[in-house]
mmCIF file of C-alpha atoms and ligand atoms in Angstrom:
data_model
loop_
_atom_site.group_PDB
_atom_site.id
_atom_site.type_symbol
_atom_site.label_atom_id
_atom_site.label_comp_id
_atom_site.label_asym_id
_atom_site.label_seq_id
_atom_site.Cartn_x
_atom_site.Cartn_y
_atom_site.Cartn_z
ATOM 1 C CA MET A 1 8.378 -27.983 50.876
ATOM 2 C CA ILE A 2 10.724 -28.167 54.246
ATOM 3 C CA ARG A 3 10.567 -25.787 56.217
ATOM 4 C CA GLY A 4 14.582 -25.291 58.946
ATOM 5 C CA LEU A 5 13.455 -25.514 62.464
ATOM 6 C CA SER A 6 12.930 -22.763 64.372
ATOM 7 C CA ALA A 7 14.957 -21.923 67.612
ATOM 8 C CA PRO A 8 11.911 -23.361 69.848
ATOM 9 C CA GLU A 9 11.315 -26.423 68.029
ATOM 10 C CA ILE A 10 15.147 -27.221 68.212
ATOM 11 C CA LEU A 11 14.830 -27.691 72.123
ATOM 12 C CA SER A 12 11.871 -29.202 72.442
ATOM 13 C CA ILE A 13 12.652 -31.476 69.838
ATOM 14 C CA TRP A 14 16.445 -31.756 72.149
ATOM 15 C CA GLU A 15 14.617 -32.348 74.967
ATOM 16 C CA VAL A 16 12.003 -34.672 74.257
ATOM 17 C CA ALA A 17 14.926 -36.895 72.638
ATOM 18 C CA GLN A 18 16.936 -37.480 74.849
ATOM 19 C CA HIS A 19 17.088 -41.227 75.066
ATOM 20 C CA GLN A 20 15.284 -41.824 71.909
ATOM 21 C CA HIS A 21 16.917 -44.489 69.114
ATOM 22 C CA PRO A 22 18.117 -43.007 66.037
ATOM 23 C CA VAL A 23 15.252 -44.127 64.301
ATOM 24 C CA LYS A 24 12.441 -43.205 66.122
ATOM 25 C CA LEU A 25 14.135 -39.352 66.534
ATOM 26 C CA ALA A 26 14.288 -39.246 62.687
ATOM 27 C CA LEU A 27 10.215 -39.354 63.151
ATOM 28 C CA THR A 28 10.464 -37.152 65.940
ATOM 29 C CA ILE A 29 12.328 -34.548 63.247
ATOM 30 C CA LEU A 30 10.108 -35.296 60.617
ATOM 31 C CA ASN A 31 7.045 -34.527 62.558
ATOM 32 C CA MET A 32 8.436 -30.819 62.800
ATOM 33 C CA VAL A 33 8.801 -29.916 60.172
ATOM 34 C CA LEU A 34 6.553 -31.585 57.941
ATOM 35 C CA PRO A 35 2.439 -32.093 59.325
ATOM 36 C CA GLU A 36 1.187 -33.177 56.496
ATOM 37 C CA LEU A 37 2.182 -35.870 56.565
ATOM 38 C CA SER A 38 0.591 -38.332 59.445
ATOM 39 C CA SER A 39 3.188 -40.250 61.273
ATOM 40 C CA ASP A 40 1.623 -43.548 59.849
ATOM 41 C CA GLU A 41 3.305 -41.897 56.262
ATOM 42 C CA LEU A 42 6.092 -41.080 57.708
ATOM 43 C CA LEU A 43 7.088 -44.296 59.441
ATOM 44 C CA HIS A 44 6.918 -46.052 55.564
ATOM 45 C CA LEU A 45 8.681 -43.497 53.866
ATOM 46 C CA SER A 46 12.001 -45.317 52.287
ATOM 47 C CA ILE A 47 15.351 -44.766 54.320
ATOM 48 C CA GLY A 48 16.391 -42.921 51.167
ATOM 49 C CA GLN A 49 13.510 -40.792 50.936
ATOM 50 C CA ARG A 50 13.202 -40.136 54.988
ATOM 51 C CA ASP A 51 17.376 -38.979 54.754
ATOM 52 C CA ALA A 52 16.826 -36.466 52.027
ATOM 53 C CA TYR A 53 13.998 -35.224 53.957
ATOM 54 C CA LEU A 54 16.404 -34.948 57.100
ATOM 55 C CA LEU A 55 18.755 -33.324 55.057
ATOM 56 C CA ALA A 56 16.653 -30.171 53.552
ATOM 57 C CA VAL A 57 16.161 -29.188 57.177
ATOM 58 C CA ARG A 58 19.078 -29.277 58.202
ATOM 59 C CA GLU A 59 20.708 -27.172 55.280
ATOM 60 C CA LYS A 60 16.945 -25.244 56.109
ATOM 61 C CA THR A 61 18.051 -25.191 60.086
ATOM 62 C CA PHE A 62 22.277 -24.597 59.225
ATOM 63 C CA GLY A 63 23.404 -24.515 56.187
ATOM 64 C CA SER A 64 24.268 -26.257 53.004
ATOM 65 C CA ARG A 65 28.013 -27.592 54.299
ATOM 66 C CA LEU A 66 29.187 -30.291 56.301
ATOM 67 C CA ALA A 67 31.811 -30.784 57.713
ATOM 68 C CA SER A 68 32.710 -34.103 59.223
ATOM 69 C CA TYR A 69 35.946 -35.879 60.839
ATOM 70 C CA ALA A 70 37.105 -39.179 60.610
ATOM 71 C CA GLU A 71 39.430 -41.239 61.440
ATOM 72 C CA CYS A 72 42.262 -42.842 59.025
ATOM 73 C CA PRO A 73 42.120 -46.732 59.920
ATOM 74 C CA HIS A 74 45.718 -47.552 58.919
ATOM 75 C CA CYS A 75 47.881 -44.901 60.738
ATOM 76 C CA HIS A 76 44.330 -43.107 62.313
ATOM 77 C CA GLU A 77 45.837 -39.739 61.238
ATOM 78 C CA ARG A 78 42.228 -37.645 62.102
ATOM 79 C CA LEU A 79 41.221 -36.352 58.842
ATOM 80 C CA GLU A 80 38.543 -33.700 57.980
ATOM 81 C CA PHE A 81 36.327 -33.876 55.328
ATOM 82 C CA SER A 82 33.879 -31.617 54.331
ATOM 83 C CA PHE A 83 31.211 -31.193 51.182
ATOM 84 C CA ASP A 84 27.768 -29.715 50.013
ATOM 85 C CA VAL A 85 24.003 -30.914 50.763
ATOM 86 C CA ALA A 86 23.767 -30.419 47.044
ATOM 87 C CA ASP A 87 26.791 -33.491 46.739
ATOM 88 C CA ILE A 88 24.397 -36.668 48.571
ATOM 89 C CA GLN A 89 20.979 -34.840 47.386
ATOM 90 C CA VAL A 90 19.044 -36.477 43.942
ATOM 91 C CA GLN A 91 17.508 -35.622 42.361
ATOM 92 C CA GLY A 92 13.514 -37.063 42.770
ATOM 93 C CA THR A 93 14.161 -38.671 45.355
ATOM 94 C CA ALA A 94 12.751 -36.388 47.953
ATOM 95 C CA ASP A 95 9.682 -36.035 45.961
ATOM 96 C CA GLY A 96 8.165 -39.089 48.364
ATOM 97 C CA GLU A 97 6.723 -40.462 45.075
ATOM 98 C CA GLN A 98 7.642 -43.731 44.779
ATOM 99 C CA GLN A 99 7.652 -44.701 48.746
ATOM 100 C CA HIS A 100 4.732 -47.485 48.378
ATOM 101 C CA VAL A 101 5.765 -48.925 44.646
ATOM 102 C CA GLU A 102 6.608 -52.220 44.715
ATOM 103 C CA GLN A 103 9.828 -53.095 43.111
ATOM 104 C CA LEU A 104 10.873 -55.446 40.930
ATOM 105 C CA ALA A 105 14.177 -57.403 40.120
ATOM 106 C CA SER A 106 15.378 -59.384 38.172
ATOM 107 C CA VAL A 107 19.637 -61.350 39.028
ATOM 108 C CA GLU A 108 20.116 -64.974 38.303
ATOM 109 C CA GLY A 109 16.673 -66.207 36.778
ATOM 110 C CA TYR A 110 14.784 -64.757 39.657
ATOM 111 C CA GLU A 111 12.283 -62.764 39.490
ATOM 112 C CA LEU A 112 12.442 -61.065 43.125
ATOM 113 C CA ARG A 113 9.436 -58.296 44.271
ATOM 114 C CA PHE A 114 10.178 -56.627 47.308
ATOM 115 C CA ARG A 115 9.944 -52.691 48.298
ATOM 116 C CA LEU A 116 12.397 -50.957 50.138
ATOM 117 C CA PRO A 117 13.134 -50.968 53.916
ATOM 118 C CA ASN A 118 10.905 -48.023 56.068
ATOM 119 C CA SER A 119 11.479 -46.923 59.939
ATOM 120 C CA LEU A 120 8.862 -49.291 60.819
ATOM 121 C CA ASP A 121 11.580 -52.824 59.051
ATOM 122 C CA LEU A 122 14.488 -50.373 61.100
ATOM 123 C CA ALA A 123 12.316 -50.351 64.434
ATOM 124 C CA ALA A 124 11.685 -54.615 63.622
ATOM 125 C CA ILE A 125 15.613 -54.626 63.637
ATOM 126 C CA ALA A 126 17.054 -52.688 65.557
ATOM 127 C CA HIS A 127 17.198 -54.742 68.882
ATOM 128 C CA CYS A 128 19.700 -57.845 66.323
ATOM 129 C CA ARG A 129 23.260 -57.788 67.393
ATOM 130 C CA GLU A 130 24.263 -59.392 65.263
ATOM 131 C CA LEU A 131 24.606 -57.762 61.531
ATOM 132 C CA ALA A 132 24.271 -60.962 59.807
ATOM 133 C CA ILE A 133 21.164 -61.659 61.490
ATOM 134 C CA ALA A 134 19.678 -57.889 61.252
ATOM 135 C CA HIS A 135 20.799 -58.159 57.669
ATOM 136 C CA THR A 136 18.899 -61.314 56.914
ATOM 137 C CA GLN A 137 15.646 -60.105 58.472
ATOM 138 C CA LEU A 138 15.674 -56.874 56.950
ATOM 139 C CA LEU A 139 15.799 -58.699 53.347
ATOM 140 C CA GLN A 140 12.844 -61.040 54.773
ATOM 141 C CA ARG A 141 10.458 -58.461 55.869
ATOM 142 C CA CYS A 142 10.928 -56.786 51.700
ATOM 143 C CA ILE A 143 10.569 -59.284 50.721
ATOM 144 C CA GLU A 144 7.791 -60.124 49.211
ATOM 145 C CA GLN A 145 7.373 -63.169 47.011
ATOM 146 C CA ILE A 146 10.519 -64.636 45.131
ATOM 147 C CA GLU A 147 10.020 -67.337 41.548
ATOM 148 C CA ARG A 148 12.492 -69.072 39.750
ATOM 149 C CA ASP A 149 10.169 -69.901 36.274
ATOM 150 C CA SER A 150 7.136 -69.081 37.854
ATOM 151 C CA VAL A 151 7.864 -71.457 40.688
ATOM 152 C CA ALA A 152 8.199 -69.455 44.404
ATOM 153 C CA VAL A 153 10.928 -70.393 45.839
ATOM 154 C CA PRO A 154 11.390 -69.554 49.122
ATOM 155 C CA LEU A 155 14.281 -67.758 50.876
ATOM 156 C CA GLU A 156 16.631 -70.325 52.429
ATOM 157 C CA ASP A 157 16.774 -71.633 49.190
ATOM 158 C CA VAL A 158 17.878 -67.985 46.896
ATOM 159 C CA PRO A 159 21.420 -68.916 46.065
ATOM 160 C CA GLU A 160 24.244 -66.025 48.131
ATOM 161 C CA VAL A 161 24.736 -63.679 44.575
ATOM 162 C CA VAL A 162 21.118 -63.339 44.389
ATOM 163 C CA ILE A 163 20.517 -62.235 47.953
ATOM 164 C CA SER A 164 23.266 -60.085 47.215
ATOM 165 C CA GLY A 165 22.667 -58.904 43.902
ATOM 166 C CA LEU A 166 19.461 -57.947 45.535
ATOM 167 C CA ALA A 167 21.018 -55.287 47.179
ATOM 168 C CA GLU A 168 22.429 -54.013 45.578
ATOM 169 C CA CYS A 169 19.627 -52.998 43.631
ATOM 170 C CA MET A 170 17.585 -51.589 46.952
ATOM 171 C CA THR A 171 20.872 -49.409 46.745
ATOM 172 C CA HIS A 172 20.064 -48.447 43.268
ATOM 173 C CA CYS A 173 16.742 -47.772 44.271
ATOM 174 C CA ASP A 174 16.862 -45.773 47.469
ATOM 175 C CA PRO A 175 20.343 -44.328 46.784
ATOM 176 C CA LEU A 176 20.426 -42.063 50.220
ATOM 177 C CA ALA A 177 20.190 -45.206 52.216
ATOM 178 C CA GLU A 178 23.508 -45.748 52.081
ATOM 179 C CA VAL A 179 26.040 -42.684 52.226
ATOM 180 C CA LEU A 180 29.244 -43.298 51.573
ATOM 181 C CA PHE A 181 31.705 -41.376 51.475
ATOM 182 C CA ASN A 182 35.542 -42.560 49.699
ATOM 183 C CA LEU A 183 38.507 -41.046 51.971
ATOM 184 C CA SER A 184 42.060 -40.937 51.409
ATOM 185 C CA CYS A 185 44.682 -40.519 54.179
ATOM 186 C CA PRO A 186 46.769 -37.368 53.109
ATOM 187 C CA ALA A 187 49.703 -39.189 55.592
ATOM 188 C CA CYS A 188 49.546 -42.885 54.710
ATOM 189 C CA LYS A 189 47.730 -43.183 51.510
ATOM 190 C CA GLN A 190 45.385 -45.290 52.780
ATOM 191 C CA GLU A 191 41.536 -45.044 50.730
ATOM 192 C CA TRP A 192 38.308 -46.052 52.268
ATOM 193 C CA SER A 193 35.234 -45.548 53.036
ATOM 194 C CA VAL A 194 32.529 -43.691 55.531
ATOM 195 C CA LEU A 195 28.943 -44.263 56.018
ATOM 196 C CA PHE A 196 27.154 -40.668 55.950
ATOM 197 C CA ASP A 197 25.209 -40.909 58.865
ATOM 198 C CA ILE A 198 22.301 -37.678 58.542
ATOM 199 C CA VAL A 199 20.268 -38.645 61.606
ATOM 200 C CA SER A 200 23.618 -38.670 63.823
ATOM 201 C CA PHE A 201 25.293 -36.037 62.157
ATOM 202 C CA LEU A 202 21.999 -33.406 62.729
ATOM 203 C CA TRP A 203 21.937 -34.394 66.341
ATOM 204 C CA THR A 204 24.312 -33.445 67.502
ATOM 205 C CA GLU A 205 24.243 -30.195 65.291
ATOM 206 C CA ILE A 206 20.891 -29.889 66.954
ATOM 207 C CA SER A 207 21.809 -30.851 70.988
ATOM 208 C CA VAL A 208 25.386 -28.319 70.319
ATOM 209 C CA GLN A 209 22.200 -25.118 69.267
ATOM 210 C CA ALA A 210 20.689 -26.428 72.006
ATOM 211 C CA LYS A 211 22.929 -26.145 74.988
ATOM 212 C CA ARG A 212 23.756 -22.697 72.558
ATOM 213 C CA LEU A 213 20.240 -20.997 72.663
ATOM 214 C CA LEU A 214 19.290 -22.101 76.397
ATOM 215 C CA LEU A 215 22.382 -20.376 77.767
ATOM 216 C CA GLU A 216 21.632 -17.151 75.916
ATOM 217 C CA VAL A 217 18.360 -17.355 77.753
ATOM 218 C CA HIS A 218 19.712 -17.500 80.826
ATOM 219 C CA THR A 219 22.576 -15.254 80.499
ATOM 220 C CA LEU A 220 19.942 -12.922 78.832
ATOM 221 C CA ALA A 221 16.652 -13.025 81.546
ATOM 222 C CA ARG A 222 19.010 -12.674 84.409
ATOM 223 C CA ALA A 223 20.326 -9.360 82.575
ATOM 224 C CA TYR A 224 16.930 -8.233 80.508
ATOM 225 C CA GLY A 225 14.157 -9.542 83.670
ATOM 226 C CA TRP A 226 12.569 -11.611 80.166
ATOM 227 C CA CYS A 227 10.846 -15.096 79.504
ATOM 228 C CA GLU A 228 12.648 -17.376 77.837
ATOM 229 C CA ALA A 229 9.794 -17.437 75.025
ATOM 230 C CA GLU A 230 10.424 -13.760 74.743
ATOM 231 C CA ILE A 231 14.158 -13.888 74.163
ATOM 232 C CA LEU A 232 13.758 -17.651 71.917
ATOM 233 C CA SER A 233 10.964 -15.345 69.618
ATOM 234 C CA LEU A 234 14.038 -12.380 69.254
ATOM 235 C CA SER A 235 15.232 -12.571 65.654
ATOM 236 C CA VAL A 236 18.959 -14.136 65.249
ATOM 237 C CA THR A 237 20.415 -10.365 64.850
ATOM 238 C CA ARG A 238 18.578 -9.153 67.518
ATOM 239 C CA ARG A 239 19.808 -11.497 69.590
ATOM 240 C CA GLN A 240 23.437 -11.662 69.211
ATOM 241 C CA PHE A 241 23.039 -7.738 69.688
ATOM 242 C CA TYR A 242 21.412 -7.460 73.178
ATOM 243 C CA LEU A 243 24.469 -10.761 73.913
ATOM 244 C CA GLU A 244 27.486 -8.269 73.230
ATOM 245 C CA MET A 245 25.779 -5.642 74.801
ATOM 246 C CA VAL A 246 25.439 -7.612 78.058
ATOM 247 C CA THR A 247 28.252 -9.382 77.534
HETATM 248 ZN ZN1 ZN B 1 46.901 -42.716 57.237
#
Protein backbone atom coordinates (compact mmCIF):
# COMPACT_ATOMS: atom_id res chain seq x y z
CA MET A 1 0.00 0.00 0.00
CA ILE A 2 1.59 3.21 -1.14
CA ARG A 3 1.55 6.42 0.89
CA GLY A 4 2.07 10.07 0.06
CA LEU A 5 5.25 12.10 0.56
CA SER A 6 5.68 14.13 3.75
CA ALA A 7 7.03 17.69 3.70
CA PRO A 8 10.57 16.62 4.79
CA GLU A 9 10.54 13.86 2.14
CA ILE A 10 9.56 16.31 -0.62
CA LEU A 11 12.50 18.53 0.38
CA SER A 12 14.88 15.62 0.58
CA ILE A 13 13.91 14.29 -2.89
CA TRP A 14 14.16 17.76 -4.37
CA GLU A 15 17.62 18.18 -2.85
CA VAL A 16 19.16 14.88 -3.95
CA ALA A 17 17.47 14.56 -7.34
CA GLN A 18 18.33 17.99 -8.81
CA HIS A 19 20.63 16.53 -11.44
CA GLN A 20 19.35 12.97 -11.62
CA HIS A 21 18.30 11.36 -14.87
CA PRO A 22 14.51 10.72 -14.90
CA VAL A 23 15.11 6.95 -14.63
CA LYS A 24 17.07 7.47 -11.40
CA LEU A 25 14.68 10.15 -10.15
CA ALA A 26 11.72 7.75 -10.39
CA LEU A 27 13.63 5.26 -8.22
CA THR A 28 14.60 7.95 -5.69
CA ILE A 29 10.91 8.73 -5.18
CA LEU A 30 9.84 5.09 -4.94
CA ASN A 31 12.69 4.23 -2.57
CA MET A 32 11.20 6.75 -0.18
CA VAL A 33 7.66 5.37 -0.16
CA LEU A 34 8.32 1.66 -0.77
CA PRO A 35 11.02 0.72 1.75
CA GLU A 36 9.77 -2.89 1.65
CA LEU A 37 11.04 -3.21 -1.93
CA SER A 38 14.81 -3.46 -2.42
CA SER A 39 16.57 -1.23 -4.95
CA ASP A 40 17.00 -4.29 -7.12
CA GLU A 41 13.27 -5.06 -7.04
CA LEU A 42 12.49 -1.44 -7.93
CA LEU A 43 14.91 -1.57 -10.87
CA HIS A 44 13.15 -4.66 -12.20
CA LEU A 45 9.62 -3.28 -12.06
CA SER A 46 8.19 -2.95 -15.53
CA ILE A 47 7.87 0.69 -16.58
CA GLY A 48 4.08 0.45 -16.40
CA GLN A 49 4.24 -0.88 -12.85
CA ARG A 50 6.76 1.78 -11.86
CA ASP A 51 4.48 4.48 -13.26
CA ALA A 52 1.42 2.99 -11.55
CA TYR A 53 3.26 3.36 -8.23
CA LEU A 54 4.29 6.92 -9.11
CA LEU A 55 0.68 7.79 -9.97
CA ALA A 56 -0.38 6.42 -6.59
CA VAL A 57 2.31 8.55 -4.87
CA ARG A 58 1.05 11.57 -6.78
CA GLU A 59 -2.56 10.90 -5.75
CA LYS A 60 -1.69 10.44 -2.07
CA THR A 61 0.54 13.54 -2.01
CA PHE A 62 -1.17 16.10 -4.22
CA GLY A 63 -4.63 14.62 -4.94
CA SER A 64 -6.18 12.71 -7.81
CA ARG A 65 -6.83 15.58 -10.23
CA LEU A 66 -4.00 16.32 -12.68
CA ALA A 67 -3.91 19.41 -14.87
CA SER A 68 -1.66 19.73 -17.87
CA TYR A 69 -1.39 21.70 -21.06
CA ALA A 70 -0.33 21.13 -24.63
CA GLU A 71 0.28 23.31 -27.64
CA CYS A 72 -1.64 22.61 -30.85
CA PRO A 73 0.92 21.39 -33.42
CA HIS A 74 -1.05 23.14 -36.18
CA CYS A 75 -2.03 26.62 -34.91
CA HIS A 76 0.00 26.72 -31.63
CA GLU A 77 -3.09 27.44 -29.55
CA ARG A 78 -2.39 26.61 -25.89
CA LEU A 79 -4.76 23.94 -24.70
CA GLU A 80 -5.32 23.14 -21.04
CA PHE A 81 -6.68 19.76 -20.08
CA SER A 82 -7.18 17.85 -16.88
CA PHE A 83 -7.87 14.27 -15.93
CA ASP A 84 -8.19 12.03 -12.93
CA VAL A 85 -5.67 9.40 -11.81
CA ALA A 86 -8.54 6.88 -12.10
CA ASP A 87 -8.83 7.71 -15.84
CA ILE A 88 -5.41 6.19 -16.53
CA GLN A 89 -4.91 3.83 -13.62
CA VAL A 90 -5.48 0.28 -14.84
CA GLN A 91 -6.76 -2.39 -12.50
CA GLY A 92 -4.08 -4.79 -11.35
CA THR A 93 -1.06 -2.89 -12.64
CA ALA A 94 0.13 -1.81 -9.20
CA ASP A 95 -0.01 -5.22 -7.56
CA GLY A 96 3.57 -6.02 -8.53
CA GLU A 97 2.74 -9.56 -9.62
CA GLN A 98 3.59 -9.85 -13.27
CA GLN A 99 6.94 -8.05 -13.23
CA HIS A 100 9.18 -11.09 -13.64
CA VAL A 101 6.80 -13.12 -15.75
CA GLU A 102 8.04 -13.95 -19.17
CA GLN A 103 5.69 -12.97 -21.93
CA LEU A 104 4.89 -14.84 -25.10
CA ALA A 105 3.60 -13.42 -28.35
CA SER A 106 2.76 -14.99 -31.66
CA VAL A 107 3.04 -12.58 -34.59
CA GLU A 108 2.80 -13.55 -38.28
CA GLY A 109 4.00 -17.08 -37.63
CA TYR A 110 6.88 -16.00 -35.35
CA GLU A 111 6.91 -17.09 -31.72
CA LEU A 112 8.50 -14.45 -29.50
CA ARG A 113 9.52 -14.80 -25.89
CA PHE A 114 10.20 -11.49 -24.19
CA ARG A 115 10.03 -9.58 -20.94
CA LEU A 116 8.69 -6.08 -20.35
CA PRO A 117 11.12 -3.11 -20.34
CA ASN A 118 12.23 -1.97 -16.87
CA SER A 119 14.38 0.86 -15.45
CA LEU A 120 17.62 -0.99 -16.22
CA ASP A 121 16.62 -1.11 -19.89
CA LEU A 122 15.75 2.58 -19.96
CA ALA A 123 19.05 3.43 -18.25
CA ALA A 124 20.94 1.34 -20.83
CA ILE A 125 19.48 3.27 -23.76
CA ALA A 126 19.49 6.68 -22.06
CA HIS A 127 22.68 7.77 -23.87
CA CYS A 128 21.14 7.02 -27.29
CA ARG A 129 20.53 10.14 -29.35
CA GLU A 130 18.66 8.46 -32.16
CA LEU A 131 15.19 7.15 -31.47
CA ALA A 132 15.42 4.28 -33.98
CA ILE A 133 18.67 2.98 -32.46
CA ALA A 134 17.28 3.28 -28.94
CA HIS A 135 14.22 1.35 -30.06
CA THR A 136 16.27 -1.49 -31.54
CA GLN A 137 18.53 -1.68 -28.48
CA LEU A 138 15.51 -1.85 -26.20
CA LEU A 139 14.05 -4.72 -28.21
CA GLN A 140 17.40 -6.54 -28.22
CA ARG A 141 17.47 -6.37 -24.45
CA CYS A 142 13.88 -7.48 -23.95
CA ILE A 143 13.48 -10.21 -26.56
CA GLU A 144 14.70 -13.51 -25.18
CA GLN A 145 13.96 -15.81 -28.06
CA ILE A 146 12.45 -15.68 -31.54
CA GLU A 147 11.43 -18.84 -33.33
CA ARG A 148 9.74 -19.70 -36.59
CA ASP A 149 8.63 -23.33 -37.05
CA SER A 150 10.66 -24.18 -33.92
CA VAL A 151 13.87 -22.77 -35.46
CA ALA A 152 15.60 -19.84 -33.75
CA VAL A 153 15.69 -16.64 -35.83
CA PRO A 154 18.08 -13.72 -35.14
CA LEU A 155 16.43 -10.33 -34.53
CA GLU A 156 17.93 -8.77 -37.68
CA ASP A 157 16.14 -11.35 -39.85
CA VAL A 158 12.72 -10.63 -38.40
CA PRO A 159 10.43 -8.57 -40.68
CA GLU A 160 9.42 -5.06 -39.56
CA VAL A 161 5.74 -6.05 -39.33
CA VAL A 162 6.60 -8.64 -36.66
CA ILE A 163 8.62 -6.09 -34.67
CA SER A 164 5.78 -3.56 -34.70
CA GLY A 165 3.36 -6.34 -33.75
CA LEU A 166 5.58 -7.15 -30.80
CA ALA A 167 5.77 -3.48 -29.76
CA GLU A 168 1.95 -3.39 -29.76
CA CYS A 169 1.86 -6.53 -27.68
CA MET A 170 4.29 -5.01 -25.14
CA THR A 171 2.07 -1.92 -24.81
CA HIS A 172 -0.93 -4.17 -24.31
CA CYS A 173 0.87 -6.15 -21.56
CA ASP A 174 2.04 -3.01 -19.76
CA PRO A 175 -0.56 -0.33 -20.63
CA LEU A 176 0.71 2.33 -18.21
CA ALA A 177 4.18 2.31 -19.79
CA GLU A 178 2.79 4.59 -22.48
CA VAL A 179 -0.12 6.84 -21.60
CA LEU A 180 -1.44 8.82 -24.54
CA PHE A 181 -4.10 11.50 -24.49
CA ASN A 182 -6.11 12.26 -27.58
CA LEU A 183 -6.58 15.97 -27.89
CA SER A 184 -8.62 18.14 -30.18
CA CYS A 185 -7.83 21.83 -30.76
CA PRO A 186 -10.88 24.04 -30.14
CA ALA A 187 -9.50 26.72 -32.47
CA CYS A 188 -8.58 24.76 -35.62
CA LYS A 189 -10.06 21.27 -34.91
CA GLN A 190 -6.67 19.59 -35.32
CA GLU A 191 -6.57 16.22 -33.56
CA TRP A 192 -3.39 14.73 -32.11
CA SER A 193 -2.17 12.76 -29.14
CA VAL A 194 0.33 13.64 -26.42
CA LEU A 195 2.37 11.37 -24.23
CA PHE A 196 1.84 11.78 -20.50
CA ASP A 197 5.05 11.37 -18.52
CA ILE A 198 4.34 10.92 -14.80
CA VAL A 199 8.04 11.22 -13.87
CA SER A 200 8.52 14.75 -15.23
CA PHE A 201 5.01 15.74 -14.15
CA LEU A 202 5.66 14.68 -10.56
CA TRP A 203 9.14 16.21 -10.53
CA THR A 204 7.72 19.61 -11.52
CA GLU A 205 5.20 19.41 -8.69
CA ILE A 206 7.83 18.30 -6.17
CA SER A 207 10.10 21.21 -7.18
CA VAL A 208 7.31 23.77 -6.85
CA GLN A 209 6.22 22.35 -3.51
CA ALA A 210 9.80 22.18 -2.16
CA LYS A 211 10.41 25.86 -2.93
CA ARG A 212 7.09 26.79 -1.36
CA LEU A 213 7.98 24.81 1.79
CA LEU A 214 11.41 26.45 2.07
CA LEU A 215 9.82 29.87 1.77
CA GLU A 216 7.39 28.96 4.55
CA VAL A 217 10.27 27.77 6.72
CA HIS A 218 12.09 31.02 6.04
CA THR A 219 9.07 33.14 6.99
CA LEU A 220 8.22 31.23 10.16
CA ALA A 221 11.82 30.81 11.32
CA ARG A 222 12.35 34.54 11.07
CA ALA A 223 9.14 35.35 12.91
CA TYR A 224 9.25 32.74 15.68
CA GLY A 225 12.83 31.48 15.78
CA TRP A 226 11.72 27.85 15.20
CA CYS A 227 14.10 25.50 13.43
CA GLU A 228 13.40 23.86 10.06
CA ALA A 229 12.51 20.45 11.53
CA GLU A 230 10.04 22.03 13.96
CA ILE A 231 8.31 24.00 11.21
CA LEU A 232 8.10 21.02 8.83
CA SER A 233 6.63 18.82 11.54
CA LEU A 234 3.66 21.17 11.95
CA SER A 235 0.45 20.02 10.26
CA VAL A 236 -0.48 21.92 7.10
CA THR A 237 -3.40 23.53 8.96
CA ARG A 238 -1.21 24.84 11.78
CA ARG A 239 1.53 25.99 9.43
CA GLN A 240 -0.99 27.91 7.34
CA PHE A 241 -2.46 29.50 10.45
CA TYR A 242 0.92 30.78 11.64
CA LEU A 243 1.77 31.97 8.15
CA GLU A 244 -1.43 34.00 8.06
CA MET A 245 -0.50 35.52 11.42
CA VAL A 246 2.85 36.80 10.23
CA THR A 247 2.10 37.80 6.62
ZN1 LIG B 1 -5.08 24.35 -33.44
